[in-house]
Structures are given as C-alpha cells and as structure tokens.
PDB file of C-alpha atoms in Angstrom:
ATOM      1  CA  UNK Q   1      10.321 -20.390   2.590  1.00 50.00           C
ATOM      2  CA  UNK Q   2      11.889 -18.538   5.839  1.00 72.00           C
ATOM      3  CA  UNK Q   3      10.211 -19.685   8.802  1.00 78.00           C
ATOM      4  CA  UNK Q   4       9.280 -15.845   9.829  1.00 79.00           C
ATOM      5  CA  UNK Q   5       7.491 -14.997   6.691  1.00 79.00           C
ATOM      6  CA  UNK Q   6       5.746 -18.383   6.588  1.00 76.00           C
ATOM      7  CA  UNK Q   7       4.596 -17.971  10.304  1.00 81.00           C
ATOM      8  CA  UNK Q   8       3.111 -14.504   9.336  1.00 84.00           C
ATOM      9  CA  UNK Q   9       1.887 -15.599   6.484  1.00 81.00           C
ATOM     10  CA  UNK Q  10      -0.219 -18.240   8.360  1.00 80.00           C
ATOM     11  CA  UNK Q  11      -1.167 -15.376  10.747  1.00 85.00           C
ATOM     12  CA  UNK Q  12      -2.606 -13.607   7.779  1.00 87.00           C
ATOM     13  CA  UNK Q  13      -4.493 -16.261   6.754  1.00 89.00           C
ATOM     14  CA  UNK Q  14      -3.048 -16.515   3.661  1.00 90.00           C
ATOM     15  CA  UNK Q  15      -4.838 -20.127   1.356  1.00 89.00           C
ATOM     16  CA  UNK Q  16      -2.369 -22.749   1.532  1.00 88.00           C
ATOM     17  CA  UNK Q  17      -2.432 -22.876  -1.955  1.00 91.00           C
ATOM     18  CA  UNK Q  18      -0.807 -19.591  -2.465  1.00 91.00           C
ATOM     19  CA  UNK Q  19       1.414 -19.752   0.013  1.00 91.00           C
ATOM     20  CA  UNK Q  20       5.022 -21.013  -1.532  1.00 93.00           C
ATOM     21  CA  UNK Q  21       3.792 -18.163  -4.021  1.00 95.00           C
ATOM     22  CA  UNK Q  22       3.467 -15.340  -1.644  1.00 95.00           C
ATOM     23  CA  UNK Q  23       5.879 -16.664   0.272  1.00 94.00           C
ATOM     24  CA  UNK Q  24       8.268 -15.865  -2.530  1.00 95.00           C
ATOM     25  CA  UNK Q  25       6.823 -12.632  -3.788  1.00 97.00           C
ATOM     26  CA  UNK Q  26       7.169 -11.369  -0.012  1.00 96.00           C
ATOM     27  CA  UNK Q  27      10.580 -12.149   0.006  1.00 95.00           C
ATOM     28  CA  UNK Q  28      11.474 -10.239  -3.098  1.00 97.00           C
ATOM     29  CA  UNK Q  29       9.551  -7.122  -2.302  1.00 97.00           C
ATOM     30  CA  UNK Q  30      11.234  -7.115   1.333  1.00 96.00           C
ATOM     31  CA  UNK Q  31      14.233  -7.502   0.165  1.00 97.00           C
ATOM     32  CA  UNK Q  32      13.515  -4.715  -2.594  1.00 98.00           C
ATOM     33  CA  UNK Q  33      12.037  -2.328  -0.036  1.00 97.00           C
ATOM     34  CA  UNK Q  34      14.788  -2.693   2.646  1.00 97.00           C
ATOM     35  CA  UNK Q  35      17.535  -1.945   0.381  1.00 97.00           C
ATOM     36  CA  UNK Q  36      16.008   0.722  -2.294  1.00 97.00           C
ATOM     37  CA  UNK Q  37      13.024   2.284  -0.055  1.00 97.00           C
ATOM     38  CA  UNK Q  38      12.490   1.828   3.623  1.00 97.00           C
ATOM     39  CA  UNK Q  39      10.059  -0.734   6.250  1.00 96.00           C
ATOM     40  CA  UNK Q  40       6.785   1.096   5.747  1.00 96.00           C
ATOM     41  CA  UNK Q  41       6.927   0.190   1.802  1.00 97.00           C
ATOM     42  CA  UNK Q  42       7.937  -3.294   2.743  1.00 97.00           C
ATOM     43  CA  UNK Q  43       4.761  -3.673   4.634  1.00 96.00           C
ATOM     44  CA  UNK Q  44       2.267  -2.200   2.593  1.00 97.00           C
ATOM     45  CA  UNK Q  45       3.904  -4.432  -0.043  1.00 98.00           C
ATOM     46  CA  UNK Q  46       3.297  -7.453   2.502  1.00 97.00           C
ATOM     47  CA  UNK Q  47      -0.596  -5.884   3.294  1.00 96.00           C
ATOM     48  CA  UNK Q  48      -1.129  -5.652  -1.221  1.00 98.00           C
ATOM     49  CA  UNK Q  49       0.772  -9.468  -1.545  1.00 97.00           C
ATOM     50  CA  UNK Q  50      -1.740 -10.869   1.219  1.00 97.00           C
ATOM     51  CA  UNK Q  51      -4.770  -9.419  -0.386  1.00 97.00           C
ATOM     52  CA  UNK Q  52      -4.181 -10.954  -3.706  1.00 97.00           C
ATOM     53  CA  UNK Q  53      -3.388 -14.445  -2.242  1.00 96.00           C
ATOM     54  CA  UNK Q  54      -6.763 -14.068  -0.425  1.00 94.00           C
ATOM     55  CA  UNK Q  55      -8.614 -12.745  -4.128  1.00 94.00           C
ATOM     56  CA  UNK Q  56     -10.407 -15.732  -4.939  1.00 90.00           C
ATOM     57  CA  UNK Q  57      -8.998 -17.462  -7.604  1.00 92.00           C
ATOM     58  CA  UNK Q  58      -6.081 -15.838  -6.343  1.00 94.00           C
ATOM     59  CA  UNK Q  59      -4.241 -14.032  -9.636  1.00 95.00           C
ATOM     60  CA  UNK Q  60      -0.559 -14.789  -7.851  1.00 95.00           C
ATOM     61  CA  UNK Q  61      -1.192 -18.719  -8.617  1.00 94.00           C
ATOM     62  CA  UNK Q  62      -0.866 -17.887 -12.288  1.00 94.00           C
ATOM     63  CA  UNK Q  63       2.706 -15.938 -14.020  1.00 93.00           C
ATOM     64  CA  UNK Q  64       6.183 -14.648 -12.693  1.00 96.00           C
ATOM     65  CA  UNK Q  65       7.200 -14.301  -9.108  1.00 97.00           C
ATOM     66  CA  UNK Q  66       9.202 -11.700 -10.261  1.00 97.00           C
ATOM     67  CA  UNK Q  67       6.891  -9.987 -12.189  1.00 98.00           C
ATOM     68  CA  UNK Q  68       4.208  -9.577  -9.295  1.00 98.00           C
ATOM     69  CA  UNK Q  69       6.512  -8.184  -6.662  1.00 98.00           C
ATOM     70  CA  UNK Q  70       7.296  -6.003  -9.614  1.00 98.00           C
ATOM     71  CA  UNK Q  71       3.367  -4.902  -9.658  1.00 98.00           C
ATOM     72  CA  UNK Q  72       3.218  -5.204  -6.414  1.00 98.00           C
ATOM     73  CA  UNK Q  73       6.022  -2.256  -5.403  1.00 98.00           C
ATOM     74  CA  UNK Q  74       4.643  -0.362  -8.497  1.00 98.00           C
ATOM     75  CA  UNK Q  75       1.114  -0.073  -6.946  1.00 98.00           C
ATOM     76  CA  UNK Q  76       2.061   0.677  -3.762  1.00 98.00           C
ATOM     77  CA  UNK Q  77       4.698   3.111  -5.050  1.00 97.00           C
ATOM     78  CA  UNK Q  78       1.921   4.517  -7.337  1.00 96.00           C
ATOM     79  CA  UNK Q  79      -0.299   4.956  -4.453  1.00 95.00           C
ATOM     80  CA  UNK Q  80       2.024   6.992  -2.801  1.00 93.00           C
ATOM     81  CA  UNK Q  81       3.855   9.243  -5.707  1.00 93.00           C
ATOM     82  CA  UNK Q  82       7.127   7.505  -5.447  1.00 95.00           C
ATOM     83  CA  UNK Q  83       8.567   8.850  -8.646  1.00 95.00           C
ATOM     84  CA  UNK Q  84       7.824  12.549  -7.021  1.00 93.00           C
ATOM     85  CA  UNK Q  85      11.276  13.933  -6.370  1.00 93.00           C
ATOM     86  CA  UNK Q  86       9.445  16.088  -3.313  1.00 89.00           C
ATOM     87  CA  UNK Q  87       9.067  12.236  -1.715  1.00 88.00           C
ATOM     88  CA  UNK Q  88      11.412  11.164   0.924  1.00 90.00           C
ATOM     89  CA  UNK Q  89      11.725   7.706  -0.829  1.00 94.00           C
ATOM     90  CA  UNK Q  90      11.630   8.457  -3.641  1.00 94.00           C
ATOM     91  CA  UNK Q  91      12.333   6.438  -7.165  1.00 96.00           C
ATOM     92  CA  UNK Q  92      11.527   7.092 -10.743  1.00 96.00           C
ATOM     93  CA  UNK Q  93       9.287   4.186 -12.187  1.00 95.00           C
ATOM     94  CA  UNK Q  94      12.262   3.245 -14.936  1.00 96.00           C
ATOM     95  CA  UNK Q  95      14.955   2.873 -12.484  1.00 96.00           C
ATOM     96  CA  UNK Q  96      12.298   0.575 -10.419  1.00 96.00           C
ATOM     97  CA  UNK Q  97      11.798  -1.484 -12.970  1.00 97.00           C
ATOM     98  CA  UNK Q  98      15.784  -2.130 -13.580  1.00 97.00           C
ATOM     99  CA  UNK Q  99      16.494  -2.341 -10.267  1.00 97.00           C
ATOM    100  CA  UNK Q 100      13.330  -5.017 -10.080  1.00 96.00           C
ATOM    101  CA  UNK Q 101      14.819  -6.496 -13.182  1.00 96.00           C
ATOM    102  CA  UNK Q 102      11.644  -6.220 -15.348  1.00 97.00           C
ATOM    103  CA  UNK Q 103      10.400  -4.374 -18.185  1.00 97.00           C
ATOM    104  CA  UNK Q 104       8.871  -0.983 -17.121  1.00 97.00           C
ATOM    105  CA  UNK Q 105       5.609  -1.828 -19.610  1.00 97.00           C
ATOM    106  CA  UNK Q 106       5.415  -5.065 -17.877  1.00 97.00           C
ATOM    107  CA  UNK Q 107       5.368  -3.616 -14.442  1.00 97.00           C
ATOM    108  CA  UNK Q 108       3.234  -1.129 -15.096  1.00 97.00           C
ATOM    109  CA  UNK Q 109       0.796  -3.375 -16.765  1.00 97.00           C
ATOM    110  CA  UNK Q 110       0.767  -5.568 -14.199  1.00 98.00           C
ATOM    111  CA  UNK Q 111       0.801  -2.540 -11.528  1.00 97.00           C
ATOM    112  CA  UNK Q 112      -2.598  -1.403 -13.913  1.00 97.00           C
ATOM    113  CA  UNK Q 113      -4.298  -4.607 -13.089  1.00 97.00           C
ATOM    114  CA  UNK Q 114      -3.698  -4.713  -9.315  1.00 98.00           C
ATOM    115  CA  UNK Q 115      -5.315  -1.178  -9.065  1.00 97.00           C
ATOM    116  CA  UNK Q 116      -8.524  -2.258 -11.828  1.00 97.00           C
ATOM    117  CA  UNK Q 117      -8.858  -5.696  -9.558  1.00 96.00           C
ATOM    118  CA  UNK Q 118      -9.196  -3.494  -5.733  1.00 96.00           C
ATOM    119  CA  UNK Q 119     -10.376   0.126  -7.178  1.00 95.00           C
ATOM    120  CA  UNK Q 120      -7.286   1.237  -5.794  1.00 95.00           C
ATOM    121  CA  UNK Q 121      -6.589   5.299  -6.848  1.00 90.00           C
ATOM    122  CA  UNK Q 122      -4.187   7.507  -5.386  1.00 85.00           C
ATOM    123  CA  UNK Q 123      -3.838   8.316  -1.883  1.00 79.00           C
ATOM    124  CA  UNK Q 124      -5.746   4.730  -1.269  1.00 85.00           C
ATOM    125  CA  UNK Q 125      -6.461   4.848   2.282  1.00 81.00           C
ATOM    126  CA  UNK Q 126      -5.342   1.337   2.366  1.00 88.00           C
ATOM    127  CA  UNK Q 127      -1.829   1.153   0.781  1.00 93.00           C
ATOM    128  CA  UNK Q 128      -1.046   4.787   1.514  1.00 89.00           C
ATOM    129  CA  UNK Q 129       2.157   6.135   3.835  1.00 91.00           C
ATOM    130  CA  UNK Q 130       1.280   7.385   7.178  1.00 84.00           C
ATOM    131  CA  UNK Q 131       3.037  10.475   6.128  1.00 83.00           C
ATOM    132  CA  UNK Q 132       1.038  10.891   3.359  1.00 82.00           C
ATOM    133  CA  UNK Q 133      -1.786  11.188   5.067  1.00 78.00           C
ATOM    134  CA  UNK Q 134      -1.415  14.480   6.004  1.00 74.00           C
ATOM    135  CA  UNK Q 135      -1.050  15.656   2.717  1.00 73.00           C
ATOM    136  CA  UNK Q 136      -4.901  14.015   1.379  1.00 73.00           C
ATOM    137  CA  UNK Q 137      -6.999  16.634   1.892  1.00 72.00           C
ATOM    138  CA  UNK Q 138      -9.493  13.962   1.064  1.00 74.00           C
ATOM    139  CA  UNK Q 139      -8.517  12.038   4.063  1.00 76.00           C
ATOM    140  CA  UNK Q 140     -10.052  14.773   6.387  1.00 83.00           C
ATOM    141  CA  UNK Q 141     -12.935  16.392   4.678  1.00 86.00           C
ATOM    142  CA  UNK Q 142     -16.484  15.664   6.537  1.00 89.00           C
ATOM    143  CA  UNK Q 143     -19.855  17.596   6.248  1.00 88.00           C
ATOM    144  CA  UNK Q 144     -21.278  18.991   8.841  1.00 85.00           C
ATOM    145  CA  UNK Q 145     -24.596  20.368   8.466  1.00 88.00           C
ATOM    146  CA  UNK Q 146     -24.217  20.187   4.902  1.00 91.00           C
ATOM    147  CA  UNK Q 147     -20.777  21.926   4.974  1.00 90.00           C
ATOM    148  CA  UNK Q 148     -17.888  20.532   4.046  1.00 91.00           C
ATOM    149  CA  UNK Q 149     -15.363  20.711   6.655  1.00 89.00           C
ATOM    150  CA  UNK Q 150     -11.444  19.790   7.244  1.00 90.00           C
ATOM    151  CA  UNK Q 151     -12.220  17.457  10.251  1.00 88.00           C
ATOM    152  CA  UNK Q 152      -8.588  18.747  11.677  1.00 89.00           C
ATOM    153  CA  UNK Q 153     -10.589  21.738  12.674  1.00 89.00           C
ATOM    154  CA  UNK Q 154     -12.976  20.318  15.017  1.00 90.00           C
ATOM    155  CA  UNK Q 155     -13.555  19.825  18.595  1.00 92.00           C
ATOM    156  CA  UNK Q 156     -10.644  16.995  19.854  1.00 92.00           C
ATOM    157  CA  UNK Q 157     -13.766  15.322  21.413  1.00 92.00           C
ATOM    158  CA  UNK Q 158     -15.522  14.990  17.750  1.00 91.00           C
ATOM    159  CA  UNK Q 159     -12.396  13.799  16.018  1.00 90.00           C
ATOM    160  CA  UNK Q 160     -11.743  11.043  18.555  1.00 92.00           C
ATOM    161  CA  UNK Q 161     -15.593   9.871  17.309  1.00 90.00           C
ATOM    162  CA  UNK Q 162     -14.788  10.149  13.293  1.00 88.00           C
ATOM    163  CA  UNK Q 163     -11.522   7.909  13.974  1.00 85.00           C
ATOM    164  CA  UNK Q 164     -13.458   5.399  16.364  1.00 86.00           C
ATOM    165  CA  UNK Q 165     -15.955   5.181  13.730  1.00 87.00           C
ATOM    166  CA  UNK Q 166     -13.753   4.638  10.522  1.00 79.00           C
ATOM    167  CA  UNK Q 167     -14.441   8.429   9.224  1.00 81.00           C
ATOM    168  CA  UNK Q 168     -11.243   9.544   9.736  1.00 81.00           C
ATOM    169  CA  UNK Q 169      -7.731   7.519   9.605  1.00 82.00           C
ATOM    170  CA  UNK Q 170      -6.822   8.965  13.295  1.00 84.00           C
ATOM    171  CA  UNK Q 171      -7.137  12.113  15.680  1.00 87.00           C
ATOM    172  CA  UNK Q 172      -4.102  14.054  14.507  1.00 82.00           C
ATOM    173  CA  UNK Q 173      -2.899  15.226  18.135  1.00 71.00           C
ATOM    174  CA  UNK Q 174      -2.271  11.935  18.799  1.00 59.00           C
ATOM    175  CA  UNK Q 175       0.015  11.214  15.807  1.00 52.00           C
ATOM    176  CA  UNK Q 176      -0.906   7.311  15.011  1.00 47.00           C
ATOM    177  CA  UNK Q 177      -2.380   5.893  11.927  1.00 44.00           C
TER     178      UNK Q 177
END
C-alpha cells in the first residue's frame, strides 16, 4: 500500500480491517480518474471508498477489488451525469466499463447497490461536482414564508446564514463549495 494513501487513509479513519482493501480500491480509482477524468472525480471516489469501509460490516471486505472501484466510479459518475456529452468529463458508461476492465452489467449492478445502501440519487449533495452545483435547482430552493424561493436571490447577509447552517452548499459570491 503507498505510504500517502495509507497515511490518509488512517486520517479518515478508515477500520483497520478494511484497510489493505481500500487501500487498493483507492489506488485503482485514482489511477482511473487521473488518466480518463480529472482530481475532483478522484476524490469523490476517495470520499464514496471511505464511506463503505466505514459501513459496518463493511461490503468492500467481501468480492473484487476491481469490481468495486468499478461501482465506485460508476456511482459517482452517475451522480454527476458523466455519460452526458454536455459534461466536461465526460464518458459513456460502456466505454467505462472497458476502460475499468469489467462487465458494464456488473458495474452497474454493483454501482445499483452503492446508491440502494446510502440513498444516494442524482445530484447527491455528497458525491456531486462543485460545478454541478450550480446546475441543481434543488440545491438552492428554500421557503420563505411559505414560498418557495431560489436562495441565490436573497439578501448576501441571509445566504451567508443558510450556508453556516447546512441549508445551502455555499454563498455563491464567494465561489467555494
């Protein structure tokens, strides 16, 4: 295991059980990411790895490596619309899987039970692109006296409150996630 993902791994708290395991599946999806898609991916793909080593029993203890880096970028890649032409990476889910060197039914079925396990949907605010943020209306919507409202359009003061409270992912003049 290279010493820099172990180290971070550690940081993340990751059960030493699982960590050979992750330590693995990290490696593939970085590599994956930093050749085919770009350093955000590879991170989210870290962020997705670490919660399922933390899932108690953890699911990555049991099957392929291979297979759950496979899931793994598919989720996150899901998340995100990655086989949308429009996106800026972007990667149909049949080359991924070649590329990954796995079955596309596989990796979708194992992509499937990473999002039943977390509840994870599209535009999850957890495993979602910075700039895709911008594009989920969802994201920004708050009610105000019973209207629903995009919260882009309020007062600078009242925004800085719905991001220091969780409401909203940030205050938008700002430009950090």
């Amino acid at each position: 295991m290279e010493e820099q993902v172990a180290s971070w791994l550690k940081a993340q708290r990751v059960p030493a059980p699982a960590l050979p395991v992750v330590a693995d599946i990290v490696e593939i999806t970085d590599a994956f990411c930093a050749e085919h898609l770009d350093a955000e991916y590879a991170g989210l793909c870290r962020a997705l790895a670490v919660k399922l080593a933390r899932k108690h029993p953890s699911p990555l203890l049991r099957g392929d490596r291979r297979i759950w880096a496979a899931g793994i970028v598919h989720t996150i890649g899901w998340v995100n619309f990655l086989a949308d032409p429009a996106q800026t990476p972007h990667l149909k889910m049949e080359r991924l899987a070649e590329l990954l060197g796995v079955k596309q039914t596989t990796m979708g079925n194992k992509g499937a039970l990473i999002r039943d396990l977390f509840g994870i949907g599209r535009f999850h605010e957890e495993f979602i692109r910075a700039d895709m943020i911008e594009k989920n209306l969802m994201s920004w919507l708050v009610e105000v006296d019973g209207l629903i409202m995009d919260a882009r359009s309020l007062p600078v003061p009242v925004q800085h409150e719905l991001a220091r409270v969780g409401i909203i992912p940030y205050v938008p003049e700002q430009e950090q996630r």
